[in-house]
Short mmCIF file of C-alpha atoms in Angstrom, two decimals:
data_model
loop_
_atom_site.label_atom_id
_atom_site.label_comp_id
_atom_site.label_asym_id
_atom_site.label_seq_id
_atom_site.Cartn_x
_atom_site.Cartn_y
_atom_site.Cartn_z
CA MET A 1 11.06 -8.10 -25.19
CA TRP A 2 13.05 -5.14 -26.40
CA VAL A 3 11.41 -3.93 -29.60
CA ALA A 4 11.74 -0.69 -31.68
CA VAL A 5 9.03 1.67 -30.52
CA LYS A 6 6.79 3.09 -33.20
CA ARG A 7 4.01 5.58 -33.27
CA GLU A 8 0.98 3.40 -33.43
CA GLY A 9 -1.46 5.44 -31.32
CA GLY A 10 -2.32 4.95 -27.62
CA SER A 11 -4.02 1.71 -26.78
CA PHE A 12 -3.61 -0.76 -23.96
CA ARG A 13 -2.65 -3.38 -26.47
CA ALA A 14 0.13 -1.19 -27.86
CA ALA A 15 1.44 -0.56 -24.34
CA CYS A 16 1.51 -4.37 -23.69
CA LYS A 17 3.83 -4.73 -26.75
CA VAL A 18 6.31 -2.29 -25.23
CA VAL A 19 6.30 -3.23 -21.45
CA PRO A 20 4.77 -6.76 -21.12
CA ARG A 21 7.18 -7.87 -18.40
CA LEU A 22 6.86 -4.66 -16.46
CA LEU A 23 3.05 -4.95 -16.60
CA LEU A 24 3.36 -8.46 -15.24
CA PHE A 25 5.59 -7.30 -12.44
CA MET A 26 3.20 -4.46 -11.58
CA GLY A 27 0.23 -6.84 -11.47
CA TRP A 28 2.01 -9.26 -9.20
CA ILE A 29 3.42 -6.73 -6.64
CA SER A 30 0.07 -4.91 -6.45
CA PHE A 31 -1.76 -8.24 -5.86
CA TYR A 32 0.84 -9.49 -3.32
CA ASN A 33 0.84 -6.32 -1.30
CA TYR A 34 -2.85 -5.70 -1.14
CA PHE A 35 -3.72 -9.41 -0.56
CA SER A 36 -1.63 -9.25 2.58
CA GLY A 37 -2.61 -5.70 3.49
CA ASP A 38 -6.12 -6.04 5.15
CA PRO A 39 -5.23 -9.44 6.70
CA PHE A 40 -2.17 -7.63 8.16
CA ALA A 41 -4.51 -5.10 9.88
CA ALA A 42 -6.56 -8.03 11.25
CA PHE A 43 -3.37 -9.74 12.31
CA MET A 44 -2.40 -6.69 14.40
CA GLU A 45 -5.80 -6.69 16.08
CA SER A 46 -5.60 -10.40 16.82
CA MET A 47 -2.36 -9.86 18.72
CA VAL A 48 -3.82 -7.35 21.26
CA ARG A 49 -4.08 -8.64 24.76
CA CYS A 50 -6.03 -7.40 27.76
CA PRO A 51 -7.61 -8.72 30.91
CA ILE A 52 -11.35 -9.64 30.97
CA PRO A 53 -13.29 -6.37 31.40
CA GLU A 54 -15.37 -5.65 34.39
CA PRO A 55 -19.09 -4.83 34.16
CA ILE A 56 -19.87 -1.15 34.36
CA GLY A 57 -22.99 0.47 35.76
CA PRO A 58 -25.39 0.18 38.73
CA MET A 59 -26.89 -3.14 39.70
CA GLY A 60 -29.56 -4.34 37.36
CA HIS A 61 -28.21 -2.03 34.61
CA GLN A 62 -24.71 -3.29 34.18
CA THR A 63 -23.15 -3.33 30.67
CA CYS A 64 -20.07 -4.81 29.11
CA PRO A 65 -17.96 -3.30 26.28
CA LYS A 66 -18.29 -4.53 22.74
CA GLY A 67 -16.50 -7.84 22.54
CA ALA A 68 -18.13 -9.18 25.69
CA SER A 69 -21.67 -10.02 26.97
CA PHE A 70 -22.99 -9.79 30.59
CA PHE A 71 -23.68 -13.14 32.12
CA ASN A 72 -24.15 -14.05 35.73
CA GLY A 73 -22.59 -10.84 36.98
CA THR A 74 -19.42 -11.02 34.74
CA CYS A 75 -18.33 -10.08 31.28
CA VAL A 76 -17.95 -13.11 28.96
CA PRO A 77 -16.06 -12.84 25.71
CA VAL A 78 -18.22 -13.35 22.71
CA GLY A 79 -17.21 -15.75 19.86
CA ASN A 80 -15.51 -14.74 16.64
CA ARG A 81 -18.83 -15.17 14.74
CA HIS A 82 -20.72 -12.75 16.92
CA LYS A 83 -21.59 -9.33 15.50
CA HIS A 84 -19.80 -7.54 18.24
CA TRP A 85 -16.64 -9.74 18.31
CA SER A 86 -13.69 -7.79 19.72
CA LEU A 87 -11.37 -8.76 16.70
CA SER A 88 -9.00 -10.50 19.12
CA ALA A 89 -9.28 -13.81 20.91
CA LYS A 90 -6.90 -12.49 23.60
CA CYS A 91 -8.97 -9.37 24.45
CA ALA A 92 -12.71 -9.03 24.91
CA ASP A 93 -12.85 -5.22 24.61
CA LYS A 94 -13.26 -4.07 21.01
CA ALA A 95 -12.69 -0.41 21.81
CA PHE A 96 -9.36 -1.28 23.58
CA VAL A 97 -8.30 -3.44 20.62
CA MET A 98 -9.03 -0.66 18.08
CA LYS A 99 -7.35 2.00 20.32
CA LYS A 100 -4.14 -0.23 20.73
CA THR A 101 -3.86 -0.95 16.98
CA ALA A 102 -4.61 2.73 16.08
CA SER A 103 -1.76 3.87 18.27
CA LEU A 104 0.65 1.38 16.67
CA ASN A 105 -0.60 2.25 13.22
CA GLY A 106 -0.05 5.95 14.00
CA MET A 107 3.55 5.40 14.97
CA ASN A 108 4.12 3.29 11.84
CA GLN A 109 2.59 5.89 9.54
CA PHE A 110 4.68 8.65 11.15
CA VAL A 111 7.87 6.71 10.55
CA ALA A 112 6.71 5.72 7.08
CA ALA A 113 6.14 9.35 5.98
CA GLY A 114 9.66 10.35 6.88
CA LEU A 115 11.34 7.33 5.50
CA SER A 116 9.29 7.43 2.29
CA LEU A 117 10.40 11.08 1.68
CA ALA A 118 14.07 10.15 2.19
CA SER A 119 13.81 7.02 0.02
CA VAL A 120 12.13 8.69 -2.91
CA ALA A 121 14.52 11.68 -2.66
CA VAL A 122 17.58 9.51 -3.32
CA ALA A 123 15.73 6.86 -5.49
CA GLY A 124 16.28 8.65 -8.77
CA SER A 125 20.05 9.02 -8.23
CA ILE A 126 20.31 5.38 -7.11
CA MET A 127 18.57 3.97 -10.05
CA ASP A 128 20.67 6.10 -12.27
CA ALA A 129 23.81 4.79 -10.70
CA PHE A 130 22.98 1.14 -10.29
CA GLY A 131 20.08 0.50 -12.65
CA ARG A 132 16.32 0.06 -12.36
CA LYS A 133 16.14 -3.77 -12.00
CA PRO A 134 18.04 -3.88 -8.65
CA ILE A 135 15.33 -1.57 -7.15
CA LEU A 136 12.58 -3.95 -8.20
CA VAL A 137 14.39 -7.09 -7.09
CA SER A 138 15.34 -5.62 -3.74
CA ALA A 139 11.61 -4.86 -3.17
CA LEU A 140 10.84 -8.56 -3.72
CA VAL A 141 13.65 -9.58 -1.38
CA VAL A 142 12.34 -7.35 1.40
CA ASN A 143 8.79 -8.61 0.88
CA VAL A 144 9.90 -12.16 1.56
CA ALA A 145 12.00 -11.08 4.57
CA VAL A 146 9.05 -9.17 6.06
CA LYS A 147 6.73 -12.11 5.69
CA LEU A 148 9.26 -14.29 7.60
CA MET A 149 9.45 -11.62 10.22
CA LEU A 150 5.67 -11.50 10.68
CA PHE A 151 5.59 -15.32 10.89
CA GLY A 152 8.15 -15.13 13.73
CA SER A 153 6.26 -12.32 15.47
CA CYS A 154 3.29 -14.70 15.99
CA PHE A 155 5.33 -16.30 18.80
CA LEU A 156 6.20 -12.99 20.58
CA PRO A 157 4.40 -11.07 23.41
CA TRP A 158 2.90 -7.53 22.43
CA ALA A 159 6.19 -5.63 23.14
CA GLY A 160 8.36 -7.83 20.87
CA PHE A 161 5.50 -7.89 18.27
CA ALA A 162 5.35 -4.16 18.19
CA ILE A 163 9.15 -3.93 17.63
CA VAL A 164 8.94 -6.40 14.80
CA LEU A 165 6.24 -4.29 13.25
CA MET A 166 8.22 -1.13 13.45
CA VAL A 167 11.22 -2.82 11.90
CA GLN A 168 9.28 -4.45 9.05
CA ASN A 169 7.57 -1.07 8.39
CA VAL A 170 10.92 0.59 7.99
CA LEU A 171 12.14 -2.10 5.58
CA MET A 172 8.89 -2.14 3.55
CA VAL A 173 8.84 1.68 3.12
CA MET A 174 12.44 2.00 2.15
CA SER A 175 12.14 -0.75 -0.45
CA MET A 176 8.69 -0.03 -1.87
CA SER A 177 8.89 3.79 -2.13
CA PRO A 178 11.59 3.75 -4.85
CA MET A 179 9.92 0.84 -6.68
CA TYR A 180 7.28 2.92 -8.56
CA PRO A 181 9.74 5.60 -9.70
CA ALA A 182 11.93 2.84 -10.95
CA MET A 183 9.05 1.33 -12.98
CA ASN A 184 8.26 4.75 -14.41
CA ALA A 185 11.91 5.22 -15.38
CA MET A 186 11.82 1.79 -17.11
CA VAL A 187 8.79 2.93 -19.20
CA ALA A 188 10.68 6.16 -20.17
CA ASP A 189 13.61 4.09 -21.16
CA LEU A 190 11.59 1.99 -23.48
CA THR A 191 9.67 4.92 -25.02
CA PRO A 192 12.44 7.48 -25.71
CA ASP A 193 10.97 9.16 -28.77
CA ASP A 194 7.20 8.81 -28.36
CA GLU A 195 5.50 10.81 -25.61
CA SER A 196 2.06 9.59 -26.64
CA ARG A 197 3.14 5.95 -26.28
CA ARG A 198 4.87 6.75 -22.98
CA GLY A 199 1.68 8.24 -21.56
CA THR A 200 -0.22 5.24 -22.78
CA CYS A 201 2.15 2.90 -21.02
CA TYR A 202 1.86 4.88 -17.73
CA ALA A 203 -1.95 4.69 -17.92
CA ALA A 204 -1.68 0.95 -18.63
CA MET A 205 0.56 0.55 -15.58
CA GLU A 206 -2.00 2.25 -13.44
CA VAL A 207 -4.92 0.23 -14.84
CA VAL A 208 -3.05 -3.06 -14.17
CA ASN A 209 -2.08 -1.71 -10.64
CA HIS A 210 -5.65 -0.93 -9.56
CA MET A 211 -7.30 -3.93 -11.29
CA MET A 212 -5.04 -6.28 -9.35
CA ASP A 213 -5.67 -4.34 -6.23
CA VAL A 214 -9.44 -5.09 -6.64
CA VAL A 215 -8.62 -8.72 -7.32
CA ALA A 216 -6.45 -8.84 -4.15
CA PHE A 217 -9.32 -7.46 -2.05
CA LEU A 218 -11.71 -10.06 -3.46
CA CYS A 219 -9.27 -12.88 -2.75
CA GLY A 220 -8.59 -11.52 0.82
CA TYR A 221 -12.28 -11.58 1.67
CA PRO A 222 -12.48 -15.25 2.53
CA VAL A 223 -9.28 -14.94 4.57
CA LEU A 224 -10.74 -12.20 6.61
CA ALA A 225 -14.06 -14.02 6.90
CA LEU A 226 -12.29 -16.82 8.72
CA HIS A 227 -11.65 -14.39 11.74
CA LEU A 228 -8.33 -16.19 12.38
CA ALA A 229 -6.75 -16.15 15.81
CA ASP A 230 -3.45 -17.50 14.51
CA TYR A 231 -1.78 -16.19 11.34
CA ARG A 232 1.39 -18.37 11.28
CA LEU A 233 0.12 -20.47 8.33
CA PHE A 234 -0.88 -17.42 6.42
CA TRP A 235 2.49 -15.63 6.66
CA GLY A 236 4.38 -18.88 6.10
CA LEU A 237 2.52 -19.55 2.83
CA LEU A 238 3.01 -15.98 1.66
CA ALA A 239 6.78 -16.17 2.32
CA VAL A 240 7.03 -19.33 0.18
CA VAL A 241 5.01 -17.75 -2.69
CA GLY A 242 7.11 -14.54 -2.44
CA THR A 243 10.29 -16.58 -2.78
CA LEU A 244 9.03 -18.17 -5.98
CA ALA A 245 8.08 -14.83 -7.39
CA LEU A 246 11.54 -13.48 -6.51
CA VAL A 247 13.29 -16.23 -8.48
CA PHE A 248 10.85 -15.81 -11.41
CA PHE A 249 11.21 -12.01 -11.75
CA SER A 250 15.01 -12.14 -11.20
CA VAL A 251 15.11 -14.14 -14.41
CA VAL A 252 12.36 -12.37 -16.41
CA LEU A 253 13.02 -8.70 -15.73
CA ARG A 254 15.81 -6.94 -17.79
CA GLU A 255 17.73 -3.84 -17.12
CA THR A 256 16.70 -0.88 -19.27
CA ARG A 257 18.93 2.03 -18.12
CA THR A 258 22.57 1.31 -18.82
CA LEU A 259 22.64 1.78 -22.63
CA GLY A 260 21.26 5.30 -22.47
CA VAL A 261 18.00 6.78 -23.46
CA ALA A 262 17.36 5.35 -26.82
CA SER A 263 19.89 2.69 -27.60
CA ARG A 264 18.23 -0.13 -25.59
CA CYS A 265 15.07 -0.08 -27.77
CA GLU A 266 17.25 0.10 -30.89
CA LEU A 267 19.31 -3.03 -30.14
CA PRO A 268 19.39 -5.48 -33.03
CA ARG A 269 17.61 -8.68 -32.06
CA THR A 270 20.32 -10.90 -33.46
CA ASN A 271 23.13 -9.27 -31.45
CA THR A 272 21.74 -9.71 -27.97
CA GLU A 273 24.77 -11.41 -26.49
CA GLU A 274 27.24 -8.76 -27.57
CA SER A 275 24.88 -5.93 -26.44
CA GLU A 276 24.50 -7.55 -22.98
CA LYS A 277 28.37 -7.57 -22.71
CA VAL A 278 28.33 -3.81 -23.35
CA VAL A 279 25.63 -3.42 -20.70
CA ARG A 280 27.72 -5.25 -18.05
CA MET A 281 30.75 -3.27 -18.86
CA GLN A 282 29.03 0.07 -18.68
CA THR A 283 27.33 -1.01 -15.41
CA ARG A 284 30.70 -1.61 -13.77
CA VAL A 285 31.83 1.88 -14.85
CA VAL A 286 28.65 3.48 -13.47
CA THR A 287 28.80 1.54 -10.21
CA SER A 288 32.35 2.75 -9.59
CA ARG A 289 31.02 6.32 -9.61
CA GLY A 290 27.86 5.41 -7.77
CA CYS A 291 28.20 7.46 -4.62
CA ARG A 292 29.17 10.62 -6.55
CA ILE A 293 26.15 10.15 -8.88
CA VAL A 294 23.80 9.62 -6.01
CA PHE A 295 24.67 12.86 -4.13
CA SER A 296 25.14 15.05 -7.23
CA GLY A 297 22.01 13.68 -8.80
CA LEU A 298 19.96 14.46 -5.67
CA GLY A 299 21.20 17.99 -5.56
CA GLY A 300 20.55 18.43 -9.31
CA GLY A 301 17.05 17.11 -8.97
CA LEU A 302 16.18 19.49 -6.08
CA CYS A 303 17.65 22.40 -8.00
CA ALA A 304 15.60 21.49 -11.14
CA VAL A 305 12.37 21.41 -9.07
CA TRP A 306 13.22 24.72 -7.46
CA ASN A 307 14.09 26.45 -10.65
CA ASP A 308 11.06 25.20 -12.69
CA GLY A 309 7.79 27.00 -11.93
CA PHE A 310 5.64 24.17 -13.20
CA LEU A 311 7.42 21.60 -11.11
CA ARG A 312 7.11 23.78 -7.95
CA GLN A 313 3.38 24.17 -8.53
CA TYR A 314 2.94 20.45 -9.26
CA PHE A 315 4.82 19.33 -6.11
CA VAL A 316 2.62 21.71 -3.94
CA ILE A 317 -0.56 20.28 -5.56
CA TRP A 318 0.66 16.72 -5.15
CA ALA A 319 1.49 17.36 -1.47
CA PHE A 320 -2.10 18.51 -0.78
CA VAL A 321 -3.53 15.61 -2.74
CA SER A 322 -1.30 13.14 -0.93
CA VAL A 323 -2.35 14.39 2.48
CA GLY A 324 -5.97 14.13 1.58
CA ILE A 325 -5.79 10.67 0.06
CA ASN A 326 -3.55 9.13 2.60
CA SER A 327 -5.51 10.56 5.51
CA THR A 328 -8.80 9.28 4.24
CA TRP A 329 -7.22 5.91 3.31
CA GLY A 330 -5.71 5.45 6.77
CA LEU A 331 -8.99 6.19 8.52
CA ALA A 332 -11.35 4.45 6.21
CA GLN A 333 -11.18 0.91 7.50
CA MET A 334 -10.98 1.81 11.24
CA TYR A 335 -14.03 4.11 10.79
CA ALA A 336 -15.95 1.29 9.10
CA GLN A 337 -15.05 -1.15 11.80
CA SER A 338 -15.60 1.05 14.91
CA PHE A 339 -18.25 3.64 14.06
CA LEU A 340 -20.14 1.68 11.44
CA ASP A 341 -19.61 -1.61 13.22
CA LEU A 342 -18.71 -3.53 10.10
CA SER A 343 -16.94 -6.79 10.13
CA PRO A 344 -13.22 -6.79 8.84
CA GLU A 345 -14.17 -8.54 5.63
CA THR A 346 -16.99 -6.14 4.91
CA ALA A 347 -14.88 -3.11 5.70
CA SER A 348 -12.26 -4.52 3.26
CA MET A 349 -14.88 -4.64 0.42
CA SER A 350 -15.62 -0.93 0.95
CA ARG A 351 -11.98 -0.33 0.33
CA ALA A 352 -12.12 -2.39 -2.83
CA LEU A 353 -14.67 0.03 -4.26
CA TRP A 354 -12.00 2.70 -3.89
CA HIS A 355 -9.75 0.75 -6.25
CA VAL A 356 -12.56 0.12 -8.65
CA SER A 357 -12.86 3.90 -8.88
CA LEU A 358 -9.10 4.28 -9.34
CA THR A 359 -9.19 1.66 -12.07
CA ILE A 360 -11.93 3.57 -13.97
CA GLY A 361 -10.00 6.82 -13.50
CA SER A 362 -6.85 5.27 -14.90
CA MET A 363 -8.71 4.05 -17.90
CA LEU A 364 -10.16 7.53 -18.59
CA SER A 365 -6.90 9.42 -17.93
CA SER A 366 -5.22 8.85 -21.26
CA PRO A 367 -8.20 9.77 -23.56
CA LEU A 368 -9.10 12.74 -21.31
CA ILE A 369 -5.54 14.11 -21.49
CA ASP A 370 -5.50 13.66 -25.29
CA ARG A 371 -8.81 15.47 -25.55
CA PHE A 372 -8.57 18.33 -23.01
CA GLY A 373 -4.85 18.44 -22.08
CA ALA A 374 -3.05 17.68 -18.81
CA SER A 375 -3.82 20.97 -17.08
CA ASP A 376 -7.64 20.89 -17.61
CA THR A 377 -7.78 17.10 -16.70
CA LEU A 378 -5.85 17.81 -13.49
CA THR A 379 -8.10 20.73 -12.59
CA LEU A 380 -11.27 18.65 -13.10
CA ALA A 381 -9.73 15.76 -11.02
CA LEU A 382 -8.93 18.18 -8.14
CA PHE A 383 -12.45 19.69 -8.27
CA ILE A 384 -14.09 16.27 -8.13
CA MET A 385 -11.81 15.16 -5.23
CA ALA A 386 -12.62 18.33 -3.22
CA TRP A 387 -16.33 17.81 -3.83
CA ILE A 388 -16.33 14.19 -2.72
CA VAL A 389 -14.29 15.04 0.43
CA CYS A 390 -16.87 17.73 1.38
CA LEU A 391 -19.68 15.28 0.88
CA SER A 392 -17.96 12.55 2.90
CA THR A 393 -17.56 14.75 5.98
CA ARG A 394 -21.33 14.61 6.43
CA ALA A 395 -21.17 10.84 6.80
CA PHE A 396 -19.08 10.87 9.98
CA GLY A 397 -21.06 10.58 13.27
CA PRO A 398 -20.65 9.32 16.76
CA ASP A 399 -20.74 5.65 17.68
CA GLU A 400 -24.02 5.46 19.64
CA SER A 401 -23.31 2.17 21.38
CA ALA A 402 -19.85 3.32 22.45
CA SER A 403 -21.40 6.60 23.68
CA ARG A 404 -23.94 4.58 25.81
CA HIS A 405 -21.17 2.50 27.27
CA ASP A 406 -19.11 5.60 28.12
CA ASP A 407 -22.14 7.21 29.78
CA ALA A 408 -22.72 4.15 31.92
CA LYS A 409 -19.07 4.08 32.81
CA GLN A 410 -19.05 7.73 33.88
CA GLN A 411 -22.22 7.19 35.91
CA TYR A 412 -20.69 4.18 37.65
CA HIS A 413 -17.62 6.10 38.65
CA ARG A 414 -19.75 9.10 39.93
CA GLN A 415 -21.73 6.63 42.15
CA ARG A 416 -18.48 5.07 43.53
CA SER A 417 -17.11 8.51 44.36
CA HIS A 418 -20.21 9.35 46.31
#
């Protein structure tokens, strides 16, 4: 895998020659995470429990919430093929299901934000101390452990289920957040003397990332279309597949950090065994100083950002962009399911379009930067993003059916009070 890097221009094919195994890992981890992502949201909804709702409104004009139909004076749950299915076989009130899962998602995202910040802050120092490969392998290990936890949570009541979700969220964030910086560091290790090739490799990584995201959404559509009430088989199969991937990539991936910036790419192909001995020896030396490197590296990184005007500006811009993207991303599917009344599988396809756009953007990034420069390309991207956000705000509106039900509920309570 390790070849001398030459200046051959910036093509996807050239990037594949430099980082083929890393591209394979990126494709797998993107597919695996997003294939289970939207089914995970549906799984949360399927675990919500509530009593059968009571009819609301005066006699002759009684209504039931979405998820139930009025029949013989009572609210009867509708089936999972009905347009207004509540998303849970254990609760016939769709609004309650969405509210319950939104509250749990909100707590998870709040915890994830803080842990992600802490994990990424120390990730660079950790990968410098212990290498890049352990970061990637640990992400695979945690993925398998999380799938087993989700399998076990199927047997728990809501309180235990919520605790498991919080724990798995902590584990996933702390393992996945450093993974992408580690992959970027591997690309830098393998392209020490060619910035053009390095940028092409970064663009290729993003293209593979978003292409596999789209494939994952397409493969997840039939799973969501089943409207499952029991996800034990789903999580069990993902745990088995994840274990096989862990074994495969533990063998296939190679460490890139230990020999320094350029020497890894310059290793003679006939002296691999001797060079690996040097790698192991240097790794032991670095590990013995691991804690000191972690803390000193973190402080040095923060000082570097503070002292460099460009980095300060970049981090401010990235903070605003992240808030905009993550906020929209977190609300998109819930908005589609509640206000637009789309089914989970249809809402998932709307998110797939997001990743189609990201794939196209990743393909265009390298030639645009070569043509116009990084600064002008970033300015154009921010302008387009702001314009799209302004347009999207006009699409939000009230849920008319939910409003009608709320009006009937308020009228019913007023009549009872009189």
